[in-house]
């Protein structure tokens, strides 16, 4: 709804509605049921989210000899009905490594796919996600695409230079270092006396710290924002200041505890 999709063309089908009087949970061990559902809906796109939930209770997703037959059946269904299938897997908890080996389960999941996309949070900017192609059997790999997810829906944010392997290496250690670097820089920049917020933003930008990282560093340090002579200033809290004194007369400060400026 938030992305303004045509909801008449989207179906999320509960098992009981799709397969009445069938008490067994759907799995790829019975692919004819999925094939019948595609035929009934005349579906052009099928999404299995997550794929591992539909393997069946007796299938070990880490064993190639058990994964390969199920994926072969899924490929056959897609070919029979001339539809696309998106099979979603989650990242493993292992830190770093190539994107091809970061999906849960056996690598045969990847081997069966013609295209594999890796999606993760950007290590460079909080809230930004990147979709990078780690495999393409039909053509050269596509350009990585950036996007954000807001209350109003998904918004594309241009392209990214990050590869799938670089994105994999950044998961799940996403923002620790950029935020820590911003905090250290901001503490040093404000040490001794307050600075105008405009000057802080300009100086941070000059050393490669973006606004979002700077504001998060401000929150984490408890930096105080106040207005003086029609300009906003930032200062360290007294617990972080070197000597507890400020160069601006405190009696004339109109302090605001909010995070504007």
Coordinates of N, CA and C in Angstrom, one line a residue:
X1 N 0.8 -1.2 0.0 CA 0.0 0.0 0.0 C 0.9 1.3 0.0
X2 N 1.9 1.2 0.8 CA 2.7 2.4 0.9 C 3.5 2.7 -0.4
X3 N 3.8 1.6 -1.1 CA 4.5 1.8 -2.4 C 3.5 1.9 -3.6
X4 N 2.2 2.0 -3.2 CA 1.2 2.3 -4.2 C 1.1 1.1 -5.3
X5 N 1.3 -0.1 -4.8 CA 1.1 -1.2 -5.7 C -0.3 -1.5 -6.0
X6 N -0.6 -2.2 -7.1 CA -1.9 -2.6 -7.4 C -2.3 -3.9 -6.6
X7 N -3.0 -3.7 -5.5 CA -3.2 -4.8 -4.6 C -4.1 -5.9 -5.2
X8 N -4.8 -5.6 -6.2 CA -5.6 -6.6 -6.9 C -4.8 -7.7 -7.6
X9 N -3.5 -7.3 -7.7 CA -2.6 -8.3 -8.4 C -1.6 -8.9 -7.5
X10 N -1.8 -8.7 -6.2 CA -1.0 -9.3 -5.1 C -1.8 -10.2 -4.2
X11 N -1.3 -11.5 -4.0 CA -2.0 -12.4 -3.2 C -1.1 -13.0 -2.2
X12 N -1.5 -12.9 -0.9 CA -0.8 -13.7 0.1 C -1.8 -14.8 0.6
X13 N -1.5 -16.0 0.3 CA -2.5 -17.0 0.4 C -2.2 -18.0 1.6
X14 N -3.0 -18.0 2.6 CA -2.8 -18.9 3.7 C -3.0 -20.3 3.2
X15 N -2.3 -21.2 3.9 CA -2.3 -22.6 3.5 C -3.7 -23.2 3.5
X16 N -4.5 -22.9 4.5 CA -5.9 -23.4 4.6 C -6.8 -23.0 3.4
X17 N -6.5 -21.8 2.9 CA -7.3 -21.3 1.8 C -6.9 -21.9 0.5
X18 N -5.6 -22.1 0.4 CA -5.0 -22.6 -0.9 C -5.2 -24.1 -1.1
X19 N -5.1 -24.8 0.0 CA -5.2 -26.3 0.0 C -6.3 -26.7 1.0
X20 N -7.5 -26.5 0.8 CA -8.5 -26.9 1.8 C -8.5 -28.4 2.0
X21 N -8.8 -28.8 3.3 CA -8.9 -30.1 3.7 C -7.5 -30.8 3.7
X22 N -6.5 -30.1 3.5 CA -5.1 -30.7 3.5 C -4.5 -30.3 4.8
X23 N -4.2 -31.2 5.7 CA -3.7 -30.9 7.0 C -2.2 -30.8 7.1
X24 N -1.5 -31.2 6.0 CA -0.1 -31.2 6.0 C 0.4 -29.8 5.6
X25 N 1.4 -29.3 6.3 CA 2.0 -28.0 5.9 C 2.6 -28.0 4.5
X26 N 2.4 -27.0 3.8 CA 3.0 -27.0 2.4 C 4.5 -27.0 2.5
X27 N 5.2 -27.7 1.6 CA 6.6 -27.7 1.5 C 6.9 -28.1 0.0
X28 N 8.2 -27.8 -0.3 CA 8.6 -28.2 -1.7 C 8.7 -29.7 -1.9
X29 N 8.6 -30.4 -0.8 CA 8.5 -31.9 -1.0 C 7.3 -32.3 -1.8
X30 N 6.3 -31.4 -1.9 CA 5.1 -31.7 -2.6 C 4.9 -30.5 -3.6
X31 N 5.7 -30.4 -4.6 CA 5.7 -29.3 -5.5 C 4.5 -29.2 -6.4
X32 N 3.7 -30.2 -6.5 CA 2.5 -30.1 -7.4 C 1.5 -29.2 -6.8
X33 N 1.5 -29.0 -5.4 CA 0.6 -28.0 -4.8 C 0.9 -26.6 -5.2
X34 N 2.2 -26.3 -5.2 CA 2.6 -25.0 -5.6 C 2.3 -24.7 -7.1
X35 N 2.5 -25.8 -7.9 CA 2.3 -25.7 -9.3 C 0.8 -25.4 -9.6
X36 N -0.1 -26.0 -8.8 CA -1.5 -25.8 -8.9 C -1.9 -24.4 -8.5
X37 N -1.3 -23.9 -7.5 CA -1.6 -22.5 -7.0 C -1.2 -21.5 -8.1
X38 N 0.0 -21.7 -8.7 CA 0.4 -20.8 -9.8 C -0.5 -20.8 -10.9
X39 N -1.0 -22.0 -11.3 CA -1.9 -22.2 -12.4 C -3.2 -21.5 -12.1
X40 N -3.7 -21.6 -10.9 CA -5.0 -21.0 -10.5 C -4.9 -19.5 -10.5
X41 N -3.8 -18.9 -10.1 CA -3.7 -17.5 -10.0 C -3.1 -16.9 -11.3
X42 N -2.6 -17.7 -12.2 CA -1.9 -17.3 -13.4 C -0.8 -16.3 -13.0
X43 N -0.1 -16.7 -11.9 CA 1.0 -15.9 -11.3 C 2.2 -15.7 -12.3
X44 N 2.7 -14.5 -12.3 CA 3.9 -14.3 -13.0 C 5.1 -14.1 -12.1
X45 N 4.9 -14.0 -10.8 CA 5.9 -13.8 -9.8 C 5.5 -14.6 -8.6
X46 N 6.4 -15.4 -8.1 CA 6.2 -16.2 -6.9 C 7.3 -15.8 -5.9
X47 N 6.9 -15.5 -4.6 CA 7.9 -15.2 -3.6 C 7.8 -16.2 -2.5
X48 N 8.9 -16.8 -2.2 CA 9.0 -17.7 -1.0 C 9.8 -17.1 0.0
X49 N 9.2 -16.6 1.1 CA 9.8 -15.8 2.1 C 9.6 -16.3 3.5
X50 N 10.6 -16.9 4.2 CA 11.9 -17.3 3.6 C 11.8 -18.7 2.9
X51 N 12.7 -18.9 2.1 CA 12.7 -20.2 1.3 C 12.9 -21.4 2.3
X52 N 13.7 -21.2 3.3 CA 13.9 -22.3 4.3 C 12.7 -22.8 5.0
X53 N 11.7 -21.9 5.1 CA 10.4 -22.3 5.8 C 9.6 -23.3 5.0
X54 N 9.9 -23.5 3.7 CA 9.1 -24.3 2.8 C 9.9 -25.6 2.3
X55 N 11.0 -25.9 3.0 CA 11.8 -27.1 2.6 C 11.2 -28.4 3.1
X56 N 10.5 -28.3 4.2 CA 9.9 -29.5 4.8 C 10.7 -29.9 6.1
X57 N 10.1 -30.5 7.0 CA 10.7 -30.8 8.3 C 11.8 -31.8 8.2
X58 N 11.8 -32.7 7.2 CA 12.8 -33.7 7.1 C 14.1 -33.3 6.2
X59 N 14.1 -32.1 5.8 CA 15.2 -31.6 4.9 C 16.2 -30.9 5.7
X60 N 17.5 -31.2 5.5 CA 18.6 -30.5 6.2 C 19.1 -29.5 5.1
X61 N 18.9 -28.2 5.4 CA 19.3 -27.2 4.4 C 20.8 -27.1 4.2
X62 N 21.6 -27.8 5.0 CA 23.0 -27.7 4.9 C 23.6 -28.8 4.1
X63 N 22.7 -29.8 3.6 CA 23.2 -30.9 2.9 C 22.8 -30.8 1.4
X64 N 23.8 -30.8 0.5 CA 23.6 -30.6 -0.9 C 22.7 -31.6 -1.5
X65 N 22.9 -32.9 -1.1 CA 22.1 -34.0 -1.7 C 20.6 -33.9 -1.3
X66 N 20.2 -33.0 -0.3 CA 18.8 -32.8 0.1 C 18.3 -31.5 -0.5
X67 N 19.2 -30.5 -0.7 CA 18.8 -29.2 -1.2 C 18.6 -29.3 -2.7
X68 N 19.5 -30.0 -3.4 CA 19.6 -29.9 -4.8 C 18.3 -30.4 -5.5
X69 N 17.7 -31.6 -5.1 CA 16.5 -32.0 -5.7 C 15.3 -31.0 -5.6
X70 N 15.2 -30.4 -4.4 CA 14.1 -29.4 -4.2 C 14.3 -28.2 -5.1
X71 N 15.5 -27.7 -5.2 CA 15.7 -26.6 -6.1 C 15.5 -26.9 -7.6
X72 N 15.8 -28.1 -7.9 CA 15.6 -28.6 -9.3 C 14.1 -28.6 -9.6
X73 N 13.3 -29.0 -8.6 CA 11.9 -29.0 -8.8 C 11.3 -27.6 -8.9
X74 N 11.9 -26.7 -8.1 CA 11.4 -25.3 -8.2 C 11.8 -24.7 -9.5
X75 N 12.9 -24.9 -10.0 CA 13.3 -24.4 -11.4 C 12.4 -25.0 -12.4
X76 N 12.0 -26.3 -12.3 CA 11.1 -26.9 -13.3 C 9.7 -26.2 -13.2
X77 N 9.3 -25.9 -12.1 CA 7.9 -25.2 -11.9 C 8.0 -23.9 -12.6
X78 N 9.1 -23.1 -12.4 CA 9.2 -21.8 -13.0 C 9.2 -21.9 -14.5
X79 N 9.9 -22.9 -15.0 CA 10.0 -23.1 -16.5 C 8.6 -23.5 -17.0
X80 N 7.9 -24.4 -16.3 CA 6.6 -24.9 -16.8 C 5.6 -23.7 -16.9
X81 N 5.6 -22.9 -15.9 CA 4.6 -21.8 -15.9 C 5.1 -20.5 -16.4
X82 N 6.4 -20.4 -16.8 CA 6.9 -19.2 -17.4 C 6.8 -18.1 -16.4
X83 N 7.1 -18.3 -15.1 CA 7.0 -17.3 -14.1 C 8.4 -17.1 -13.4
X84 N 8.5 -16.0 -12.8 CA 9.7 -15.7 -12.0 C 9.5 -16.2 -10.5
X85 N 10.6 -16.7 -9.9 CA 10.5 -17.1 -8.5 C 11.6 -16.4 -7.7
X86 N 11.2 -15.7 -6.7 CA 12.2 -15.1 -5.8 C 12.2 -15.9 -4.5
X87 N 13.3 -16.5 -4.2 CA 13.5 -17.3 -3.0 C 14.4 -16.5 -2.1
X88 N 13.9 -16.2 -0.9 CA 14.6 -15.3 0.0 C 15.3 -16.1 1.1
X89 N 16.6 -15.8 1.3 CA 17.3 -16.4 2.4 C 17.9 -15.2 3.3
X90 N 18.2 -15.5 4.5 CA 18.7 -14.5 5.4 C 20.3 -14.7 5.5
X91 N 20.9 -13.6 5.9 CA 22.3 -13.6 6.1 C 22.6 -14.6 7.3
X92 N 23.8 -15.3 7.2 CA 24.3 -16.0 8.3 C 24.8 -15.0 9.4
X93 N 25.0 -15.5 10.6 CA 25.6 -14.6 11.6 C 27.1 -14.5 11.5
X94 N 27.7 -15.3 10.6 CA 29.2 -15.2 10.5 C 29.6 -13.8 10.0
X95 N 30.6 -13.3 10.6 CA 31.0 -11.9 10.2 C 31.9 -12.0 9.0
X96 N 31.6 -11.1 8.0 CA 32.5 -11.0 6.8 C 32.3 -12.2 5.9
X97 N 33.3 -12.3 4.9 CA 33.2 -13.4 4.0 C 32.5 -13.0 2.7
X98 N 32.8 -13.7 1.6 CA 32.2 -13.5 0.3 C 30.7 -13.6 0.4
X99 N 30.0 -12.8 -0.4 CA 28.5 -12.9 -0.4 C 28.0 -14.2 -0.8
X100 N 28.7 -15.0 -1.7 CA 28.2 -16.3 -2.1 C 28.0 -17.3 -1.0
X101 N 28.8 -17.1 0.1 CA 28.8 -18.0 1.2 C 28.1 -17.5 2.4
X102 N 27.4 -16.3 2.3 CA 26.8 -15.7 3.5 C 25.3 -16.0 3.6
X103 N 24.7 -16.6 2.6 CA 23.3 -17.0 2.7 C 23.1 -18.3 3.6
X104 N 22.0 -18.4 4.3 CA 21.8 -19.6 5.2 C 21.7 -20.8 4.3
X105 N 22.2 -21.9 4.8 CA 22.1 -23.2 4.1 C 23.2 -23.5 3.1
X106 N 23.0 -24.5 2.3 CA 24.0 -25.0 1.4 C 24.1 -24.1 0.2
X107 N 25.3 -24.1 -0.4 CA 25.5 -23.2 -1.5 C 24.8 -23.6 -2.8
X108 N 24.2 -24.8 -2.7 CA 23.3 -25.2 -3.9 C 22.1 -24.4 -4.1
X109 N 21.7 -23.7 -3.0 CA 20.6 -22.7 -3.2 C 21.0 -21.7 -4.2
X110 N 22.2 -21.2 -4.0 CA 22.8 -20.2 -5.0 C 23.0 -20.8 -6.3
X111 N 23.5 -22.0 -6.4 CA 23.8 -22.6 -7.7 C 22.6 -22.8 -8.6
X112 N 21.4 -23.0 -8.0 CA 20.2 -23.2 -8.8 C 19.7 -21.9 -9.4
X113 N 20.1 -20.8 -8.8 CA 19.5 -19.5 -9.2 C 20.3 -18.9 -10.4
X114 N 19.5 -18.2 -11.2 CA 20.2 -17.5 -12.4 C 20.7 -16.2 -11.9
X115 N 20.1 -15.5 -10.9 CA 20.5 -14.2 -10.4 C 20.4 -14.2 -8.9
X116 N 21.4 -13.7 -8.3 CA 21.4 -13.6 -6.8 C 21.7 -12.2 -6.4
X117 N 20.8 -11.7 -5.5 CA 21.0 -10.3 -5.1 C 21.3 -10.3 -3.6
X118 N 22.2 -9.5 -3.1 CA 22.5 -9.4 -1.7 C 22.0 -8.0 -1.3
X119 N 21.3 -8.0 -0.2 CA 20.7 -6.8 0.3 C 21.1 -6.6 1.8
X120 N 21.7 -5.5 2.1 CA 22.1 -5.2 3.5 C 22.2 -3.7 3.8
X121 N 22.5 -3.4 5.0 CA 22.6 -2.0 5.4 C 23.9 -1.4 5.0
X122 N 24.0 -0.2 4.5 CA 25.2 0.4 4.1 C 26.1 0.7 5.3
X123 N 27.4 0.5 5.3 CA 28.2 0.8 6.4 C 28.6 2.3 6.4
X124 N 28.2 3.0 5.3 CA 28.6 4.4 5.1 C 27.6 5.4 5.6
X125 N 26.3 5.0 5.6 CA 25.3 5.9 6.0 C 24.1 5.2 6.7
X126 N 23.8 5.6 7.9 CA 22.8 4.9 8.7 C 21.4 5.1 7.9
X127 N 20.7 4.0 7.9 CA 19.3 4.0 7.3 C 19.3 3.7 5.8
X128 N 20.5 3.7 5.2 CA 20.6 3.4 3.7 C 20.9 2.0 3.5
X129 N 20.1 1.4 2.6 CA 20.3 0.0 2.3 C 20.8 -0.1 0.8
X130 N 21.5 -1.2 0.6 CA 22.1 -1.4 -0.7 C 21.7 -2.8 -1.3
X131 N 21.4 -2.9 -2.5 CA 21.1 -4.1 -3.2 C 22.1 -4.3 -4.3
X132 N 23.0 -5.4 -4.1 CA 24.1 -5.6 -5.0 C 23.9 -7.0 -5.6
X133 N 24.3 -7.2 -6.8 CA 24.2 -8.5 -7.5 C 25.4 -9.3 -7.3
X134 N 25.3 -10.5 -6.7 CA 26.5 -11.4 -6.4 C 26.6 -12.5 -7.5
X135 N 25.6 -12.7 -8.3 CA 25.6 -13.7 -9.3 C 24.6 -13.3 -10.5
X136 N 25.1 -13.5 -11.7 CA 24.2 -13.3 -12.8 C 24.7 -14.2 -13.9
X137 N 23.9 -15.3 -14.2 CA 24.2 -16.3 -15.2 C 23.8 -15.9 -16.6
X138 N 23.1 -14.8 -16.7 CA 22.5 -14.4 -18.0 C 23.2 -13.2 -18.7
X139 N 23.9 -12.4 -17.9 CA 24.5 -11.2 -18.4 C 25.6 -10.7 -17.4
X140 N 26.2 -9.5 -17.6 CA 27.1 -9.0 -16.6 C 26.3 -8.5 -15.4
X141 N 27.0 -8.5 -14.3 CA 26.3 -8.1 -13.1 C 25.8 -6.6 -13.1
X142 N 24.7 -6.4 -12.5 CA 24.1 -5.1 -12.6 C 24.7 -4.1 -11.6
X143 N 24.4 -2.8 -11.7 CA 24.9 -1.8 -10.8 C 24.2 -1.9 -9.5
X144 N 24.9 -1.7 -8.4 CA 24.3 -1.8 -7.1 C 23.4 -0.6 -6.9
X145 N 22.2 -0.8 -6.3 CA 21.2 0.2 -6.1 C 21.0 0.5 -4.6
X146 N 20.9 1.8 -4.3 CA 20.6 2.2 -2.9 C 19.2 2.6 -2.7
X147 N 18.7 2.3 -1.5 CA 17.3 2.7 -1.2 C 17.1 2.9 0.3
X148 N 16.0 3.6 0.7 CA 15.7 3.7 2.1 C 14.3 3.2 2.3
X149 N 13.9 2.9 3.5 CA 12.6 2.5 3.9 C 12.1 3.4 4.9
X150 N 11.1 4.2 4.6 CA 10.5 5.2 5.5 C 9.1 4.8 5.8
X151 N 8.4 5.7 6.7 CA 7.0 5.4 7.0 C 6.2 5.5 5.8
X152 N 6.6 6.3 4.8 CA 5.8 6.5 3.5 C 6.1 5.4 2.5
X153 N 7.1 4.5 2.8 CA 7.3 3.4 1.9 C 8.8 3.4 1.5
X154 N 9.1 2.6 0.4 CA 10.4 2.5 -0.1 C 10.7 3.7 -1.0
X155 N 12.0 4.2 -0.9 CA 12.4 5.3 -1.8 C 13.8 5.0 -2.3
X156 N 13.9 5.0 -3.6 CA 15.2 4.7 -4.3 C 16.1 5.9 -4.0
X157 N 17.4 5.6 -3.8 CA 18.4 6.7 -3.5 C 19.6 6.6 -4.4
X158 N 19.4 6.2 -5.6 CA 20.5 6.2 -6.6 C 21.2 5.0 -6.6
X159 N 22.5 5.0 -7.1 CA 23.3 3.8 -7.2 C 24.4 3.9 -6.1
X160 N 25.1 2.7 -6.0 CA 26.1 2.6 -5.0 C 27.3 1.9 -5.6
X161 N 28.5 2.3 -5.2 CA 29.7 1.7 -5.7 C 30.1 0.4 -5.0
X162 N 29.3 0.0 -3.9 CA 29.6 -1.2 -3.2 C 29.3 -2.5 -3.9
X163 N 30.2 -3.4 -3.9 CA 29.9 -4.7 -4.5 C 29.2 -5.6 -3.5
X164 N 28.7 -6.8 -3.9 CA 28.1 -7.7 -3.0 C 29.0 -8.2 -1.9
X165 N 30.3 -8.5 -2.3 CA 31.3 -8.9 -1.3 C 31.6 -7.9 -0.3
X166 N 31.7 -6.6 -0.7 CA 31.9 -5.5 0.2 C 30.7 -5.4 1.2
X167 N 29.5 -5.5 0.6 CA 28.3 -5.4 1.5 C 28.3 -6.6 2.5
X168 N 28.7 -7.8 2.0 CA 28.7 -8.9 2.9 C 29.7 -8.7 4.1
X169 N 30.9 -8.2 3.7 CA 31.9 -7.9 4.7 C 31.4 -6.9 5.8
X170 N 30.5 -6.1 5.4 CA 30.0 -5.0 6.4 C 28.9 -5.5 7.3
X171 N 28.4 -6.7 7.0 CA 27.3 -7.3 7.8 C 27.8 -8.3 8.8
X172 N 27.4 -8.2 10.1 CA 26.5 -7.2 10.7 C 27.2 -6.0 11.3
X173 N 28.6 -5.9 11.1 CA 29.3 -4.8 11.7 C 29.1 -3.6 10.8
X174 N 27.9 -2.9 11.0 CA 27.5 -1.9 10.1 C 28.0 -0.5 10.4
X175 N 27.7 0.0 11.6 CA 27.9 1.4 11.8 C 28.8 1.7 13.0
X176 N 29.4 0.7 13.6 CA 30.2 0.9 14.8 C 31.4 1.9 14.6
X177 N 32.2 1.6 13.6 CA 33.4 2.4 13.4 C 33.0 3.8 12.9
X178 N 32.1 4.0 11.9 CA 31.8 5.4 11.5 C 31.3 6.2 12.7
X179 N 30.4 5.6 13.5 CA 29.8 6.4 14.6 C 30.9 6.7 15.7
X180 N 31.8 5.7 15.9 CA 32.8 5.9 16.9 C 33.8 7.0 16.4
X181 N 34.1 7.0 15.1 CA 35.0 8.0 14.6 C 34.4 9.4 14.7
X182 N 33.1 9.5 14.4 CA 32.4 10.7 14.5 C 32.4 11.3 15.9
X183 N 32.2 10.4 16.9 CA 32.2 10.8 18.3 C 33.5 11.3 18.7
X184 N 34.6 10.6 18.3 CA 35.9 11.0 18.7 C 36.3 12.4 18.1
X185 N 35.9 12.5 16.8 CA 36.2 13.8 16.2 C 35.4 14.9 16.8
X186 N 34.1 14.7 17.1 CA 33.3 15.8 17.6 C 33.7 16.2 19.0
X187 N 34.1 15.2 19.8 CA 34.6 15.5 21.2 C 35.8 16.4 21.1
X188 N 36.8 16.1 20.2 CA 38.0 16.8 20.1 C 37.7 18.2 19.5
X189 N 36.7 18.3 18.6 CA 36.4 19.6 18.0 C 35.8 20.6 18.9
X190 N 35.0 20.1 19.8 CA 34.3 20.9 20.8 C 35.0 21.1 22.1
X191 N 36.1 20.4 22.3 CA 36.8 20.5 23.5 C 37.4 21.9 23.8
X192 N 37.1 22.5 24.9 CA 37.6 23.8 25.3 C 36.6 24.9 25.2
X193 N 35.8 25.0 24.1 CA 34.8 26.0 23.9 C 33.8 25.6 22.9
X194 N 32.6 26.2 23.0 CA 31.5 25.9 22.1 C 31.8 26.4 20.6
X195 N 31.2 25.8 19.7 CA 31.3 26.2 18.3 C 30.0 26.3 17.6
X196 N 29.9 27.2 16.7 CA 28.6 27.4 15.9 C 28.3 26.1 15.2
X197 N 27.0 25.7 15.2 CA 26.7 24.4 14.6 C 27.0 24.4 13.1
X198 N 26.8 25.6 12.4 CA 27.2 25.6 11.0 C 28.6 25.3 10.7
X199 N 29.5 25.8 11.6 CA 30.9 25.5 11.5 C 31.2 24.1 11.8
X200 N 30.5 23.5 12.7 CA 30.7 22.1 13.1 C 30.3 21.2 11.8
X201 N 29.2 21.5 11.2 CA 28.8 20.7 10.0 C 29.8 20.8 8.9
X202 N 30.3 22.0 8.7 CA 31.2 22.3 7.6 C 32.5 21.5 7.8
X203 N 33.0 21.6 9.1 CA 34.3 21.0 9.4 C 34.1 19.4 9.3
X204 N 33.0 18.9 9.8 CA 32.8 17.5 9.7 C 32.7 17.0 8.3
X205 N 32.0 17.7 7.5 CA 31.9 17.4 6.0 C 33.3 17.3 5.4
X206 N 34.2 18.3 5.8 CA 35.5 18.4 5.2 C 36.4 17.1 5.5
X207 N 36.1 16.5 6.6 CA 36.9 15.2 7.0 C 36.1 14.0 6.7
X208 N 35.0 14.1 5.9 CA 34.2 12.9 5.5 C 33.2 12.4 6.4
X209 N 32.7 13.2 7.4 CA 31.7 12.7 8.3 C 30.4 13.3 7.9
X210 N 29.4 12.4 7.5 CA 28.1 12.9 7.0 C 27.2 13.5 8.1
X211 N 26.2 14.2 7.8 CA 25.3 14.8 8.8 C 24.7 13.8 9.7
X212 N 24.2 12.7 9.1 CA 23.5 11.7 10.0 C 24.5 11.1 11.0
X213 N 25.7 10.8 10.6 CA 26.7 10.3 11.6 C 27.0 11.3 12.6
X214 N 27.1 12.6 12.2 CA 27.4 13.7 13.1 C 26.3 13.9 14.2
X215 N 25.1 13.8 13.7 CA 24.0 14.0 14.7 C 23.9 12.8 15.6
X216 N 24.2 11.6 15.2 CA 24.1 10.5 16.1 C 25.3 10.6 17.1
X217 N 26.4 11.1 16.7 CA 27.5 11.3 17.6 C 27.1 12.4 18.6
X218 N 26.4 13.4 18.2 CA 26.0 14.4 19.1 C 25.1 13.9 20.1
X219 N 24.1 13.0 19.7 CA 23.2 12.4 20.7 C 24.0 11.5 21.7
X220 N 24.9 10.7 21.2 CA 25.6 9.8 22.0 C 26.5 10.5 23.0
X221 N 27.1 11.6 22.7 CA 27.9 12.4 23.6 C 27.1 13.3 24.5
X222 N 25.8 13.5 24.2 CA 25.0 14.4 25.0 C 25.4 15.9 24.8
X223 N 25.8 16.2 23.5 CA 26.2 17.6 23.2 C 25.0 18.5 23.3
X224 N 25.2 19.6 23.9 CA 24.1 20.6 24.2 C 24.0 21.6 23.1
X225 N 22.8 21.9 22.6 CA 22.6 22.9 21.6 C 21.9 24.1 22.2
X226 N 22.4 25.3 21.9 CA 21.8 26.5 22.5 C 21.9 27.6 21.4
X227 N 21.1 28.6 21.6 CA 21.0 29.7 20.7 C 21.5 31.0 21.3
X228 N 22.4 31.7 20.6 CA 23.1 32.9 21.1 C 23.3 33.8 19.9
X229 N 22.8 35.1 20.0 CA 23.1 36.0 18.9 C 22.6 35.5 17.6
X230 N 21.3 35.0 17.6 CA 20.7 34.5 16.3 C 21.4 33.3 15.7
X231 N 22.3 32.7 16.4 CA 23.0 31.5 15.8 C 22.9 30.4 16.8
X232 N 22.9 29.1 16.3 CA 22.9 27.9 17.1 C 24.4 27.5 17.4
X233 N 24.6 27.1 18.6 CA 25.9 26.7 19.0 C 25.8 25.3 19.6
X234 N 27.0 24.6 19.6 CA 27.1 23.3 20.2 C 28.2 23.3 21.2
X235 N 28.0 22.6 22.4 CA 29.0 22.5 23.4 C 28.9 21.2 24.0
X236 N 30.1 20.7 24.5 CA 30.1 19.5 25.3 C 29.5 19.6 26.6
X237 N 28.9 18.6 27.1 CA 28.4 18.7 28.5 C 29.5 18.8 29.5
X238 N 29.2 19.4 30.6 CA 30.3 19.7 31.5 C 31.2 18.5 31.9
X239 N 30.6 17.3 31.9 CA 31.3 16.1 32.3 C 32.4 15.8 31.3
X240 N 32.3 16.3 30.0 CA 33.3 16.0 29.0 C 34.2 17.2 28.7
X241 N 33.8 18.4 29.2 CA 34.6 19.6 28.9 C 35.9 19.5 29.8
X242 N 36.9 20.1 29.2 CA 38.2 20.1 29.9 C 38.2 20.7 31.3
X243 N 37.6 22.0 31.3 CA 37.7 22.7 32.5 C 36.4 23.2 33.0
X244 N 35.3 22.8 32.4 CA 34.0 23.3 32.8 C 33.7 24.7 32.5
X245 N 34.5 25.4 31.8 CA 34.3 26.8 31.5 C 33.9 27.0 30.0
X246 N 33.2 28.0 29.6 CA 32.8 28.3 28.3 C 33.1 29.7 28.0
X247 N 33.5 29.9 26.7 CA 33.9 31.3 26.3 C 32.7 32.2 26.1
X248 N 31.5 31.7 26.1 CA 30.3 32.5 25.9 C 29.7 32.7 27.3
X249 N 29.2 33.9 27.6 CA 28.6 34.2 28.9 C 27.4 33.3 29.1
X250 N 27.4 32.4 30.1 CA 26.3 31.5 30.3 C 25.0 32.2 30.7
X251 N 25.1 33.4 31.3 CA 23.9 34.1 31.7 C 23.1 34.6 30.6
X252 N 23.7 34.8 29.4 CA 23.0 35.3 28.2 C 22.6 34.1 27.3
X253 N 22.8 32.9 27.7 CA 22.5 31.8 26.8 C 21.1 31.4 26.9
X254 N 20.4 31.3 25.8 CA 19.0 30.8 25.8 C 19.1 29.3 25.4
X255 N 19.3 28.4 26.4 CA 19.5 27.0 26.1 C 18.3 26.3 25.8
X256 N 18.4 25.4 24.8 CA 17.3 24.6 24.4 C 17.7 23.1 24.4
X257 N 17.1 22.3 25.2 CA 17.5 20.9 25.3 C 17.2 20.0 24.1
X258 N 16.4 20.5 23.1 CA 16.1 19.7 21.9 C 17.3 19.6 21.0
X259 N 17.2 18.9 19.9 CA 18.3 18.6 19.1 C 18.3 19.4 17.8
X260 N 17.7 20.6 17.8 CA 17.7 21.4 16.6 C 19.1 22.0 16.4
X261 N 19.3 22.6 15.3 CA 20.5 23.3 15.0 C 21.4 22.5 14.1

